[in-house]
Short mmCIF file of C-alpha atoms in Angstrom, two decimals:
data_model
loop_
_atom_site.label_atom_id
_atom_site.label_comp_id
_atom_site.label_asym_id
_atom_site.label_seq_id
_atom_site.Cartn_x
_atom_site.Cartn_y
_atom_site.Cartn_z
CA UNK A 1 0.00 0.00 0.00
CA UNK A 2 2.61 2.28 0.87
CA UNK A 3 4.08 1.06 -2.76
CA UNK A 4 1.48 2.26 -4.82
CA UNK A 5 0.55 5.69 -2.44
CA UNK A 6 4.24 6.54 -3.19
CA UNK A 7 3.60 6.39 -6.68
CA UNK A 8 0.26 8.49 -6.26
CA UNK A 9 1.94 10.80 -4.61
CA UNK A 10 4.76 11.44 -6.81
CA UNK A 11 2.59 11.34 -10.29
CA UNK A 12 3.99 8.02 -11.44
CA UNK A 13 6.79 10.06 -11.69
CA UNK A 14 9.98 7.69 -9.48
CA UNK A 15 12.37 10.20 -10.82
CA UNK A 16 11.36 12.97 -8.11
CA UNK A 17 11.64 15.44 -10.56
CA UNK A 18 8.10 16.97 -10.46
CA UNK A 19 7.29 16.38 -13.80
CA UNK A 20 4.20 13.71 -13.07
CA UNK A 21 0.80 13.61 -14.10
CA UNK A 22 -1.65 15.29 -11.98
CA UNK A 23 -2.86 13.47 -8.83
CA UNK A 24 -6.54 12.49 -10.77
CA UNK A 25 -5.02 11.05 -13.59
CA UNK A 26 -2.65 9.16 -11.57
CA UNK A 27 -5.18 7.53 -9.59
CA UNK A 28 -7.28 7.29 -12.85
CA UNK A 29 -4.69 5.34 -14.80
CA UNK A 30 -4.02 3.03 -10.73
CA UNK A 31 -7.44 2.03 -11.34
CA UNK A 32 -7.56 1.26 -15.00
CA UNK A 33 -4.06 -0.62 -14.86
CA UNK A 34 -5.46 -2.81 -11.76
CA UNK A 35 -8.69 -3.97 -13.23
CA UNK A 36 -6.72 -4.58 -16.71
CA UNK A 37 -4.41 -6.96 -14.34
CA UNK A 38 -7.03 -8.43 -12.77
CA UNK A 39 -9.95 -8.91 -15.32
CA UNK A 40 -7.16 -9.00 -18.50
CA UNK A 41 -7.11 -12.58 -18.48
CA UNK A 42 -11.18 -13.41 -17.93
CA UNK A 43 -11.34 -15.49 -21.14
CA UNK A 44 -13.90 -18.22 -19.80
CA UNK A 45 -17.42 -18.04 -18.09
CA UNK A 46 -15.90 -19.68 -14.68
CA UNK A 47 -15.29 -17.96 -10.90
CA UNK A 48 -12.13 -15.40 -10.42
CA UNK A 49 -9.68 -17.70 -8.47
CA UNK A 50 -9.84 -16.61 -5.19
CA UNK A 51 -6.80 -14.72 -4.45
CA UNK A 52 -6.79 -12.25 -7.10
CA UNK A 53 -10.71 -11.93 -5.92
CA UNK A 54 -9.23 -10.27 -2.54
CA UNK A 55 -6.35 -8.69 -4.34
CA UNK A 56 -8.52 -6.52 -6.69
CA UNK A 57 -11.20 -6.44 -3.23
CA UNK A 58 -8.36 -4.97 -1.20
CA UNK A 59 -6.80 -2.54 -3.71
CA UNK A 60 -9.55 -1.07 -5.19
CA UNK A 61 -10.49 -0.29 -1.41
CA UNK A 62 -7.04 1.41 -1.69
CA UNK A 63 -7.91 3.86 -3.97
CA UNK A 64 -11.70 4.50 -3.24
CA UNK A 65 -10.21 5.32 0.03
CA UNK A 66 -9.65 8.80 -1.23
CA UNK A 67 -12.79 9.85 -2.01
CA UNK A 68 -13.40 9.62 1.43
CA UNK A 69 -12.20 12.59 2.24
CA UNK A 70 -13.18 14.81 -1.19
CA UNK A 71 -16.16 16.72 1.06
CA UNK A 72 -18.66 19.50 1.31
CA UNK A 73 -19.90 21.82 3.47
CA UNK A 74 -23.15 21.05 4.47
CA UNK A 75 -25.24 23.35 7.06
CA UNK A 76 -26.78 21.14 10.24
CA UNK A 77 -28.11 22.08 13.44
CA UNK A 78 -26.37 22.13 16.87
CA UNK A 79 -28.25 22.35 20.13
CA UNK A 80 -25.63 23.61 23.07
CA UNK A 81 -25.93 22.70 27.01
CA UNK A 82 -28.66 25.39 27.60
CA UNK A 83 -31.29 24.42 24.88
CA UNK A 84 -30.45 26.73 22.61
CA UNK A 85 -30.14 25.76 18.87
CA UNK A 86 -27.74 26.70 16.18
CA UNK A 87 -27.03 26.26 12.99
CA UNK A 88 -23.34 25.58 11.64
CA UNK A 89 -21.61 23.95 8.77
CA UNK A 90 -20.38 20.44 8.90
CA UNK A 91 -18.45 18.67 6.51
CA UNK A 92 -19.36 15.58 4.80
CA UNK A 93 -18.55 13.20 1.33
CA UNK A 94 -19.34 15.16 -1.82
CA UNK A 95 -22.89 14.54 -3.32
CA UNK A 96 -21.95 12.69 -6.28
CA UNK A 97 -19.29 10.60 -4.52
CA UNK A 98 -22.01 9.80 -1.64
CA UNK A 99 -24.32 8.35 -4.60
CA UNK A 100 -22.35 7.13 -7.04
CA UNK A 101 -19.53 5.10 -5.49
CA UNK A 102 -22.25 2.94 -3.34
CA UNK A 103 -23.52 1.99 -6.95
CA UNK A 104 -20.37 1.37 -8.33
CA UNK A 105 -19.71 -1.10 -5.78
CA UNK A 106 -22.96 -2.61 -6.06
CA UNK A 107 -22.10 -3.10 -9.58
CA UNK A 108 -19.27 -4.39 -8.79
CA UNK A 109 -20.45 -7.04 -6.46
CA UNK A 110 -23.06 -8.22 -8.98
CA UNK A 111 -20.57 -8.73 -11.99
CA UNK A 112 -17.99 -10.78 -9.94
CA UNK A 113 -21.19 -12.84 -8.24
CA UNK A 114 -22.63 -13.21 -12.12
CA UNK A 115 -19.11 -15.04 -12.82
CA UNK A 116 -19.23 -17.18 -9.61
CA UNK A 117 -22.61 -18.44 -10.62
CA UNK A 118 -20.63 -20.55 -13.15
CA UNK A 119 -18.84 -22.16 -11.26
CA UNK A 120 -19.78 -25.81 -10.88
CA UNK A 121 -20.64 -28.52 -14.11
CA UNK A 122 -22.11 -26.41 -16.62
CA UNK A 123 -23.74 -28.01 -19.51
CA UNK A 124 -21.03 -26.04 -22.30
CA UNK A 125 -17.16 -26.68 -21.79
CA UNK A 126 -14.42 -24.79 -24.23
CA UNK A 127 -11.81 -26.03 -26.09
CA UNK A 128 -8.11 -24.43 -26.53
CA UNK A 129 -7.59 -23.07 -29.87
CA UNK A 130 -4.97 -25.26 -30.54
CA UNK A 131 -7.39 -28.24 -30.48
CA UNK A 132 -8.89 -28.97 -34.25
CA UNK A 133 -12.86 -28.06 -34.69
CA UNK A 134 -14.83 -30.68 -35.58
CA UNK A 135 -17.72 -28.25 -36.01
CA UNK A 136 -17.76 -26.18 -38.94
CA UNK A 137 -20.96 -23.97 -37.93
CA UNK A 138 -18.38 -22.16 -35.23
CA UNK A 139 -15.17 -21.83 -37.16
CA UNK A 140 -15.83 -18.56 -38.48
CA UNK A 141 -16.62 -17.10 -34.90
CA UNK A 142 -13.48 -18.92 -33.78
CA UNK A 143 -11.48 -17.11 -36.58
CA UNK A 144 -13.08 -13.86 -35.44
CA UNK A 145 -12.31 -14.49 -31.69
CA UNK A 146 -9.17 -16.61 -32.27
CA UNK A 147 -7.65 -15.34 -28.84
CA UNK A 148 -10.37 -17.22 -27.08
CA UNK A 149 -10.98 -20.57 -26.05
CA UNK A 150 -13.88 -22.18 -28.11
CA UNK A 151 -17.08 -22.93 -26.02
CA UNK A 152 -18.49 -25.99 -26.60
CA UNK A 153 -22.20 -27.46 -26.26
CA UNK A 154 -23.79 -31.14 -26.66
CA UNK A 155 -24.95 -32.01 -30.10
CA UNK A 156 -28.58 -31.81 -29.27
CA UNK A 157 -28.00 -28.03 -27.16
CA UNK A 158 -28.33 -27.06 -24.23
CA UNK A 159 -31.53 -27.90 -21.97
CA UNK A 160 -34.33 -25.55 -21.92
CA UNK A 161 -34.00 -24.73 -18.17
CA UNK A 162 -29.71 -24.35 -19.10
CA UNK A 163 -30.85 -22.06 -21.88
CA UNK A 164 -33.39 -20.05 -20.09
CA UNK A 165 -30.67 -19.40 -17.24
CA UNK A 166 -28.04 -17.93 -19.70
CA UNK A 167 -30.21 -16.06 -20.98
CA UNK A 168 -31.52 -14.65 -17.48
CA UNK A 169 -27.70 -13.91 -16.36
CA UNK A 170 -27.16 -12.13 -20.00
CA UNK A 171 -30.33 -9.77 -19.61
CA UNK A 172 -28.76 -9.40 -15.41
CA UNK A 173 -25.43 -8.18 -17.08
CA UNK A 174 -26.63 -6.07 -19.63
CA UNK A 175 -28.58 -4.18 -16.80
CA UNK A 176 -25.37 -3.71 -14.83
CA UNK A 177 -23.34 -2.69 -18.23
CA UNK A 178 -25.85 0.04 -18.95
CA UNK A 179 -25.61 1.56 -15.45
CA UNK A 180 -22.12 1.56 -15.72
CA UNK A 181 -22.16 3.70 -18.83
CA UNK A 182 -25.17 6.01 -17.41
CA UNK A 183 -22.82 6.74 -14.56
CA UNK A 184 -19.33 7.20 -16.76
CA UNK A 185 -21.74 9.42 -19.32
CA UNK A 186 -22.93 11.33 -16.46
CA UNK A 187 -19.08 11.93 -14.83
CA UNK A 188 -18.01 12.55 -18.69
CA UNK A 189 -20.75 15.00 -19.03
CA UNK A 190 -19.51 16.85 -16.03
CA UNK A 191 -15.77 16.99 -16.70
CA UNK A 192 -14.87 20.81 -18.59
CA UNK A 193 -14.08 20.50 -21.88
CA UNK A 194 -10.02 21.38 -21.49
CA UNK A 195 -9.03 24.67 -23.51
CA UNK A 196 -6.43 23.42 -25.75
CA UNK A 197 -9.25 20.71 -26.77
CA UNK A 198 -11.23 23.65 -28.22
CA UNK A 199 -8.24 26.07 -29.32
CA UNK A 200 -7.11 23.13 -31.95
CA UNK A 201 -10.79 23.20 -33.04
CA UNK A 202 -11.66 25.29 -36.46
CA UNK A 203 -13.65 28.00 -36.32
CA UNK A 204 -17.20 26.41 -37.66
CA UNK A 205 -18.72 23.56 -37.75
CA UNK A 206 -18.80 23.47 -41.33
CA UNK A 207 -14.93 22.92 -41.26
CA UNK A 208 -14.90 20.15 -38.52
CA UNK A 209 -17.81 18.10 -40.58
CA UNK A 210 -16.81 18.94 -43.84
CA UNK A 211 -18.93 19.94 -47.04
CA UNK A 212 -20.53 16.83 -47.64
CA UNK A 213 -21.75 15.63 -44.14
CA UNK A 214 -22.51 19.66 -42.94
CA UNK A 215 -24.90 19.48 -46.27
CA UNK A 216 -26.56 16.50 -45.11
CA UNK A 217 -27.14 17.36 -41.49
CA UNK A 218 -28.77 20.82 -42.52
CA UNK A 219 -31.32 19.73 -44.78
CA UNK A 220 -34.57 20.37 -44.14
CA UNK A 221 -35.60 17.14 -43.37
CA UNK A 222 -33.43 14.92 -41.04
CA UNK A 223 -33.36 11.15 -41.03
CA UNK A 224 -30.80 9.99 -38.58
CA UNK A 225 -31.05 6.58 -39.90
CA UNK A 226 -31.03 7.67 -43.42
CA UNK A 227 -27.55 9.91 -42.78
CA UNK A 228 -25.66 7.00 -41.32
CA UNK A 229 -26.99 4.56 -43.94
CA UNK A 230 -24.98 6.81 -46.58
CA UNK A 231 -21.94 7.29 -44.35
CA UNK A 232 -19.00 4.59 -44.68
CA UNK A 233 -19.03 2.85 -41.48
CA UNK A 234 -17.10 0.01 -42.74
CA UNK A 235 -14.55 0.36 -39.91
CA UNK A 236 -13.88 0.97 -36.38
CA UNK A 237 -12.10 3.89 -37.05
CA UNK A 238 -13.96 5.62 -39.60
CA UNK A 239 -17.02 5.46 -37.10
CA UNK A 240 -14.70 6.77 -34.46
CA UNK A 241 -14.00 9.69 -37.23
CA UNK A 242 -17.24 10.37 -37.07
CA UNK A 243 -18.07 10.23 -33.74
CA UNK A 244 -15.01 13.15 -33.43
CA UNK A 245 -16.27 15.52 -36.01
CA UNK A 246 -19.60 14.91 -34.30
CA UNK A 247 -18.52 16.38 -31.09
CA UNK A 248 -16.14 18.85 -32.18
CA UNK A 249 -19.20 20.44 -34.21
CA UNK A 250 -21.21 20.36 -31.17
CA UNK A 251 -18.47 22.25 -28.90
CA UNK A 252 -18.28 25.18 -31.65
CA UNK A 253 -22.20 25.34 -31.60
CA UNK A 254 -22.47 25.25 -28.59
CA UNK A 255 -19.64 28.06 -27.75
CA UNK A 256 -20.58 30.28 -31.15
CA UNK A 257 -24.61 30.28 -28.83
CA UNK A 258 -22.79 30.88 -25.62
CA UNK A 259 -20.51 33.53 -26.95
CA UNK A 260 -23.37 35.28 -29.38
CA UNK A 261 -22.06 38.50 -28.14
CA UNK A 262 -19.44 38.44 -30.68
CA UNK A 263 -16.50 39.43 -28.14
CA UNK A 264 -14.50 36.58 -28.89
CA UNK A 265 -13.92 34.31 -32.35
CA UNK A 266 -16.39 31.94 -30.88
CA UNK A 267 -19.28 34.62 -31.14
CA UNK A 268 -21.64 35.41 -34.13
CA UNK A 269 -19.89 37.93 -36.15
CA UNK A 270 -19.85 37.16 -39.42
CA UNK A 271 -22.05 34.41 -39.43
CA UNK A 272 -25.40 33.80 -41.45
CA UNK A 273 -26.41 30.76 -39.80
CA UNK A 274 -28.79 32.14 -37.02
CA UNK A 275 -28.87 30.70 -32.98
CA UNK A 276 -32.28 28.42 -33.75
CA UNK A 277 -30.64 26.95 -36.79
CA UNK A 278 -26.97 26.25 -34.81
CA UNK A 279 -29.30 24.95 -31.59
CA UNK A 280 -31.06 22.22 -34.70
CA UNK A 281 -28.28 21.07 -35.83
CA UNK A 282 -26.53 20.79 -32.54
CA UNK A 283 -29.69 18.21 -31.94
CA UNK A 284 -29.14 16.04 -34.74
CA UNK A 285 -25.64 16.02 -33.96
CA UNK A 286 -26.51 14.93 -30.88
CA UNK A 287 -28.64 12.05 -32.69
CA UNK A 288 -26.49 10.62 -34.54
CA UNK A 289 -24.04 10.50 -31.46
CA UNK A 290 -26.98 8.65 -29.74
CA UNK A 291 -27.32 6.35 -32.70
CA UNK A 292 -23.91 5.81 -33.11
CA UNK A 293 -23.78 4.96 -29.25
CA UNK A 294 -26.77 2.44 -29.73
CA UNK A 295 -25.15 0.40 -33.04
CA UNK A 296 -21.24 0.63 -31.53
CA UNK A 297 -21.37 0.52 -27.74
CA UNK A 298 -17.85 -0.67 -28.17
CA UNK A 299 -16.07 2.15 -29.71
CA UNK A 300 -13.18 3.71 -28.09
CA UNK A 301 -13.23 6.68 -26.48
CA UNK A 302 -13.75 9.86 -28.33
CA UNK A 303 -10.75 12.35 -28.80
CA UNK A 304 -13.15 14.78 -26.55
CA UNK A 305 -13.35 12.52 -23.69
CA UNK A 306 -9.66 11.48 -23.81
CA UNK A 307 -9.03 15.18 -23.34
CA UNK A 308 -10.84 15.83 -20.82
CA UNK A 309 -9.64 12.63 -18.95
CA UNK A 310 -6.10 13.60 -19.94
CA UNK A 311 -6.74 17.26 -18.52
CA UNK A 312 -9.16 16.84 -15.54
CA UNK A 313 -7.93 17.94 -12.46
CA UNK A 314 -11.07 16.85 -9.84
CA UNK A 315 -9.85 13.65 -8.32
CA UNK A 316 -13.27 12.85 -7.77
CA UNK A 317 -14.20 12.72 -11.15
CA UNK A 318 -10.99 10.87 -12.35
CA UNK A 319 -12.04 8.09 -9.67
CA UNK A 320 -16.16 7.86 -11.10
CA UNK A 321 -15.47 8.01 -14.75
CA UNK A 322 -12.47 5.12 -14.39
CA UNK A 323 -14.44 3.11 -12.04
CA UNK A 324 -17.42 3.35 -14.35
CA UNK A 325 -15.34 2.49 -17.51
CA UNK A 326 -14.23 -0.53 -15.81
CA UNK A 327 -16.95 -1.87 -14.62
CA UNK A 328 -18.46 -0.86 -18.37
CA UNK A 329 -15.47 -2.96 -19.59
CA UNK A 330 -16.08 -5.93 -17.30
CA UNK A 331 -19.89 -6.34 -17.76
CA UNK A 332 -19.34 -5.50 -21.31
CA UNK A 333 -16.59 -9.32 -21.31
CA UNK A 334 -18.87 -11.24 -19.10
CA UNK A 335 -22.16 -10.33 -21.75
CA UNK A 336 -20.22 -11.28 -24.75
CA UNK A 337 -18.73 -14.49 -23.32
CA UNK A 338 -22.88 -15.32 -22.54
CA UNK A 339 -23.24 -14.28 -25.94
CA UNK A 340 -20.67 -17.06 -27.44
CA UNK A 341 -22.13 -19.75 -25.65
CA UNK A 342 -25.83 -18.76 -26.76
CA UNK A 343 -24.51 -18.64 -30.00
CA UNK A 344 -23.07 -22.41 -30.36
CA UNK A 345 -26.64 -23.33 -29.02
CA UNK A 346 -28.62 -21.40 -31.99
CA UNK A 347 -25.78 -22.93 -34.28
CA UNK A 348 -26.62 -26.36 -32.86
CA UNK A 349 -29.98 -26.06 -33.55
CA UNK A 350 -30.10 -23.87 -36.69
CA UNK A 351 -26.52 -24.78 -38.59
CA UNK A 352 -28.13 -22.34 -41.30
CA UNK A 353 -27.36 -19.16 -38.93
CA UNK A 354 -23.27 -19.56 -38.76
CA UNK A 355 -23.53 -18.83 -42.46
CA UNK A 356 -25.67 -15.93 -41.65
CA UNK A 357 -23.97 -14.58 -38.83
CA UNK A 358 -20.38 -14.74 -40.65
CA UNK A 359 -21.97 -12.59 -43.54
CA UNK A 360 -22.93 -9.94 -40.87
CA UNK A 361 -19.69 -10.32 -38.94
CA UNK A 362 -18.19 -9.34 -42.23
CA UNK A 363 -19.64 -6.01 -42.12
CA UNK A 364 -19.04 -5.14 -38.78
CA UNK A 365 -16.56 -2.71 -37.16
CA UNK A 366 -16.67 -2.71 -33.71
CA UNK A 367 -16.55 -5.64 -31.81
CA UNK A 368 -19.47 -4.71 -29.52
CA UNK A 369 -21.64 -4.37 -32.57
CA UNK A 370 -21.71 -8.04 -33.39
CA UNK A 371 -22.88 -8.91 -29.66
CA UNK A 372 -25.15 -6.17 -29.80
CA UNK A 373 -26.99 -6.87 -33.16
CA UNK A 374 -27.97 -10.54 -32.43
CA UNK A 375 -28.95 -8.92 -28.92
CA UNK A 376 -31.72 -6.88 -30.11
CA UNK A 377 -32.69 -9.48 -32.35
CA UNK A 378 -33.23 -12.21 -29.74
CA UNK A 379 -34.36 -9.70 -26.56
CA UNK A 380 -38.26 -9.17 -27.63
CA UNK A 381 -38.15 -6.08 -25.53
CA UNK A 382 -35.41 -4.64 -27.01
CA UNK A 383 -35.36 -0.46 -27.30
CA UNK A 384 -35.36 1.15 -30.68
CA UNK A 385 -34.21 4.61 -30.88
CA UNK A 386 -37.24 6.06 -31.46
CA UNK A 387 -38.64 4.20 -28.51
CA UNK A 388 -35.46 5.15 -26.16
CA UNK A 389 -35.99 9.15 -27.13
CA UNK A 390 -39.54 9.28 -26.76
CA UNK A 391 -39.79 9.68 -30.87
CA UNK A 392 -43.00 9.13 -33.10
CA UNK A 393 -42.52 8.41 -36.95
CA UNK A 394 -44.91 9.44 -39.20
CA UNK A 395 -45.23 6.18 -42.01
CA UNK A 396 -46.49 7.76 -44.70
CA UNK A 397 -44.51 10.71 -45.08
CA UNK A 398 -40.66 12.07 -44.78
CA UNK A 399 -39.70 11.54 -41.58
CA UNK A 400 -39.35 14.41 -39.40
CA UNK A 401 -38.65 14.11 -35.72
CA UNK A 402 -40.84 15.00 -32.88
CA UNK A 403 -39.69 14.90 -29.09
CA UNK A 404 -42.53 13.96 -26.71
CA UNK A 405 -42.39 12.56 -23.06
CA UNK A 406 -39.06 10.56 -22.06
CA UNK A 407 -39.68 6.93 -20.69
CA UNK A 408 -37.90 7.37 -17.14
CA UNK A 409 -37.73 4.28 -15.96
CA UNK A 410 -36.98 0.62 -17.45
CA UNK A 411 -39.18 -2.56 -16.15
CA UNK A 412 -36.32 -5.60 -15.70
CA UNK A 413 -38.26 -9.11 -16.11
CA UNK A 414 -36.36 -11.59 -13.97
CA UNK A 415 -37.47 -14.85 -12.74
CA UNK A 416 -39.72 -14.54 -9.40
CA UNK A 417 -37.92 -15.64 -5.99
CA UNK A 418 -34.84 -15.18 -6.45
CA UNK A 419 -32.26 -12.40 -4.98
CA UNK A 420 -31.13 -11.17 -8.46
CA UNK A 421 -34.94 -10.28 -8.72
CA UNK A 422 -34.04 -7.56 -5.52
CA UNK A 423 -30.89 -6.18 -6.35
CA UNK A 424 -32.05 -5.64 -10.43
CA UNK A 425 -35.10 -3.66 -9.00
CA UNK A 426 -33.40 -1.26 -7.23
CA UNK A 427 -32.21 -0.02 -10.92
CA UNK A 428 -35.72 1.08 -11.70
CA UNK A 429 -35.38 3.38 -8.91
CA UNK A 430 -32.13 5.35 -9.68
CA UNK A 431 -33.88 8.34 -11.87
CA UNK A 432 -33.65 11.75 -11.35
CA UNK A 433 -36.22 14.27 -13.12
CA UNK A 434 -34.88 16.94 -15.16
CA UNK A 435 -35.01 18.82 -18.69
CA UNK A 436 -34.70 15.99 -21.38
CA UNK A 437 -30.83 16.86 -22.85
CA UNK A 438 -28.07 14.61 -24.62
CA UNK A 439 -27.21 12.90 -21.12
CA UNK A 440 -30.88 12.16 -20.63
CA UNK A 441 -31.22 11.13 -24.39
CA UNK A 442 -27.91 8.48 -23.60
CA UNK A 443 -29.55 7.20 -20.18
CA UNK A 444 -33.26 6.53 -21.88
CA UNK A 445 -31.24 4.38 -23.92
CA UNK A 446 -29.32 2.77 -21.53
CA UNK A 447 -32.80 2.34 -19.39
CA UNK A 448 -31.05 3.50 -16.51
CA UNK A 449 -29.86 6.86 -15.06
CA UNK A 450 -26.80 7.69 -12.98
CA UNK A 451 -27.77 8.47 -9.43
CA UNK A 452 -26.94 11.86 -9.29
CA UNK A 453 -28.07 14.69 -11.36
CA UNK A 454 -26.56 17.84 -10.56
CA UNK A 455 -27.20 19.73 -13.81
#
């Protein structure tokens, strides 16, 4: 302990020289590097071996520790010996700390009990890569996934009661991957945008998109859908492009509205696009980040948000958003190994859908997506977009977007009687009410909200 506080302490700089990182990105990049040592190697659906259970138990205790004392004032009253009353100011954890780190940890706890539910004879086994595949239906998914050992089911499937557990701790872990990522959106949301981030930006948004997508995003009528389906999306990183010029044309709408007095080179001087027009297409930018979020869950992060975590200086901030992000990551391994074994089932009974699946595996990017497709195709309840931003499409006619009421909160359907069915119904409760905005737009989607809301 005194080990890694020394290297806190001087920045992960052991030279002495003062030329470290900041004290929240050094505890930032403690906790990413110890859940990447501890969760690196989680190949299989089987328990974490016991030891490193307590190692990652006791050092991520280590490094919560601190936000322990990150505090407020808060007033409270004080009645002296003689029965008179007083109020004074008392100190006590910082609001979003208070909330959110209880639900981190409760997130926490959930993922590592999901993986200790496997432990035991299971009715799928894996096989090393090295071994030879007699089954054809699963080599292409091996080839995609060739770092991981092959799961394995009997040649009739899995059981019905087998199958309908799976499935029951996959719909558990998506619920705990999209709190994770209301929470890191939320802390995300929160951080400043860092000034060089915005000085390297050009001057309108028309430069950051470029002719061709600023033309399509300022037409009169705007089809989310319809935009990405002409964009080339072939690869991870031209959606991550996209994703950037997104956001960077938000930030200069946002600061040319903010700065409309025309005192700085932010401001409207010059410019014919008026405020309602900029405040439009800051929305649809906003869409398509939403839709982009929804189809690639597994994109890295944005060149905005490695700014800001590159230039934050709240500790307690640097500690949410990388807590968050690894429990994101975690839930995010645990769902797709679910997702591997549910797929050598289908394949087992349908041999016709590896064929299928390898053409759309093909065409995909991220390595979320994949997972995420055949997700929405087999979850009944699944959200659409429309249905996670409170959208109504017209049928017969161009489609043109209309806001109305927000769903706030997200029914879970687990099976009655048992203890998951508690702890995945205290989700439904973490909402906050407040003006519908991109953050609200990302947690409707999630179904979940982080459990503060201080804008």
């Amino acid at each position: 302990m005194k080990e890694k506080f020394a290297k806190l302490l001087l920045g992960e700089d052991m030279s002495g020289g003062g030329k470290g990182v900041s004290s929240a990105l050094a505890l930032s990049n403690a906790i990413t590097n110890l859940a990447a040592s501890v969760f690196g190697e989680q190949r299989k659906l089987e328990p974490m071996p016991t030891d490193t259970k307590l190692r990652w138990r006791k050092e991520i205790d280590w490094l919560l520790s601190v936000t322990n004392h990150i505090v407020e004032f808060a007033p409270s009253q004080q009645k002296s010996q003689d029965g008179t009353t007083m109020e004074i100011m008392t100190t006590r954890q910082r609001n979003d700390l208070r909330m959110n780190i209880p639900a981190l940890r409760k997130l926490d706890a959930m993922l590592i009990e999901s993986l200790d539910n496997f432990e035991g004879p299971n009715e799928f086994w894996y096989v090393s890569k090295n071994e030879k595949d007699s089954n054809n239906e699963t080599s292409q998914r091996h080839e995609d996934k060739w770092w991981l050992p092959t799961p394995k089911v009997p040649a009739n499937g899995l059981s019905d009661a087998a199958r309908r557990w799976l499935q029951f701790q996959k719909d558990s872990v998506n619920q705990v991957l999209k709190a994770a990522m209301a929470i890191n959106a939320q802390v995300l949301s929160e951080m400043e945008i860092p000034d060089n981030y915005t000085e390297s930006l050009p001057k309108n948004g028309r430069c950051s998109l470029g002719d061709s997508i600023y033309k399509s995003i300022t037409v009169e009528f705007f089809d989310p859908e319809q935009f990405l389906s002409t964009m080339d999306l072939s690869t991870e990183h031209k959606v991550l492009d996209l994703k950037n010029r997104m956001e960077a044309s938000i930030v200069i709408w946002t600061r040319k509205m903010t700065n409309k007095d025309g005192k700085s080179h932010w401001g409207g001087m010059g410019s014919t696009v008026s405020l309602e027009k900029r405040e439009l297409f800051e929305e649809r930018a906003e869409t398509i980040l939403l839709v982009l979020k929804q189809q690639f869950p597994g994109l890295p992060q944005s060149s905005l948000d490695i700014s800001k975590i590159q230039y934050n200086k709240d500790v307690g901030h640097a500690i949410l958003e990388s807590y968050s992000r690894v429990m994101e990551s975690l839930a995010f391994t645990v769902l797709s190994r679910i997702e591997d074994v549910l797929y050598a089932d289908s394949v087992t009974q349908d041999p016709s859908l590896a064929e299928t699946k390898s053409k759309q595996s093909s065409k995909v990017s991220s390595p979320l997506c994949e997972d995420d497709a055949s997700n929405s195709a087999e979850t009944p309840n699944a959200f659409t977009l429309s249905d996670s931003m409170g959208w109504t499409m017209a049928p017969a006619e161009t489609t043109t977007l209309k806001k109305s009421e927000s769903t706030n909160n997200l029914a879970v359907a687990t099976p009655k009687g048992g203890d998951n069915e508690k702890i995945m119904t205290k989700f439904a409760n973490i909402v906050t009410q407040k003006k519908l905005s991109y953050l609200e737009k990302i947690e409707n989607l999630s179904g979940l909200r982080s459990p503060t809301g201080r804008h």
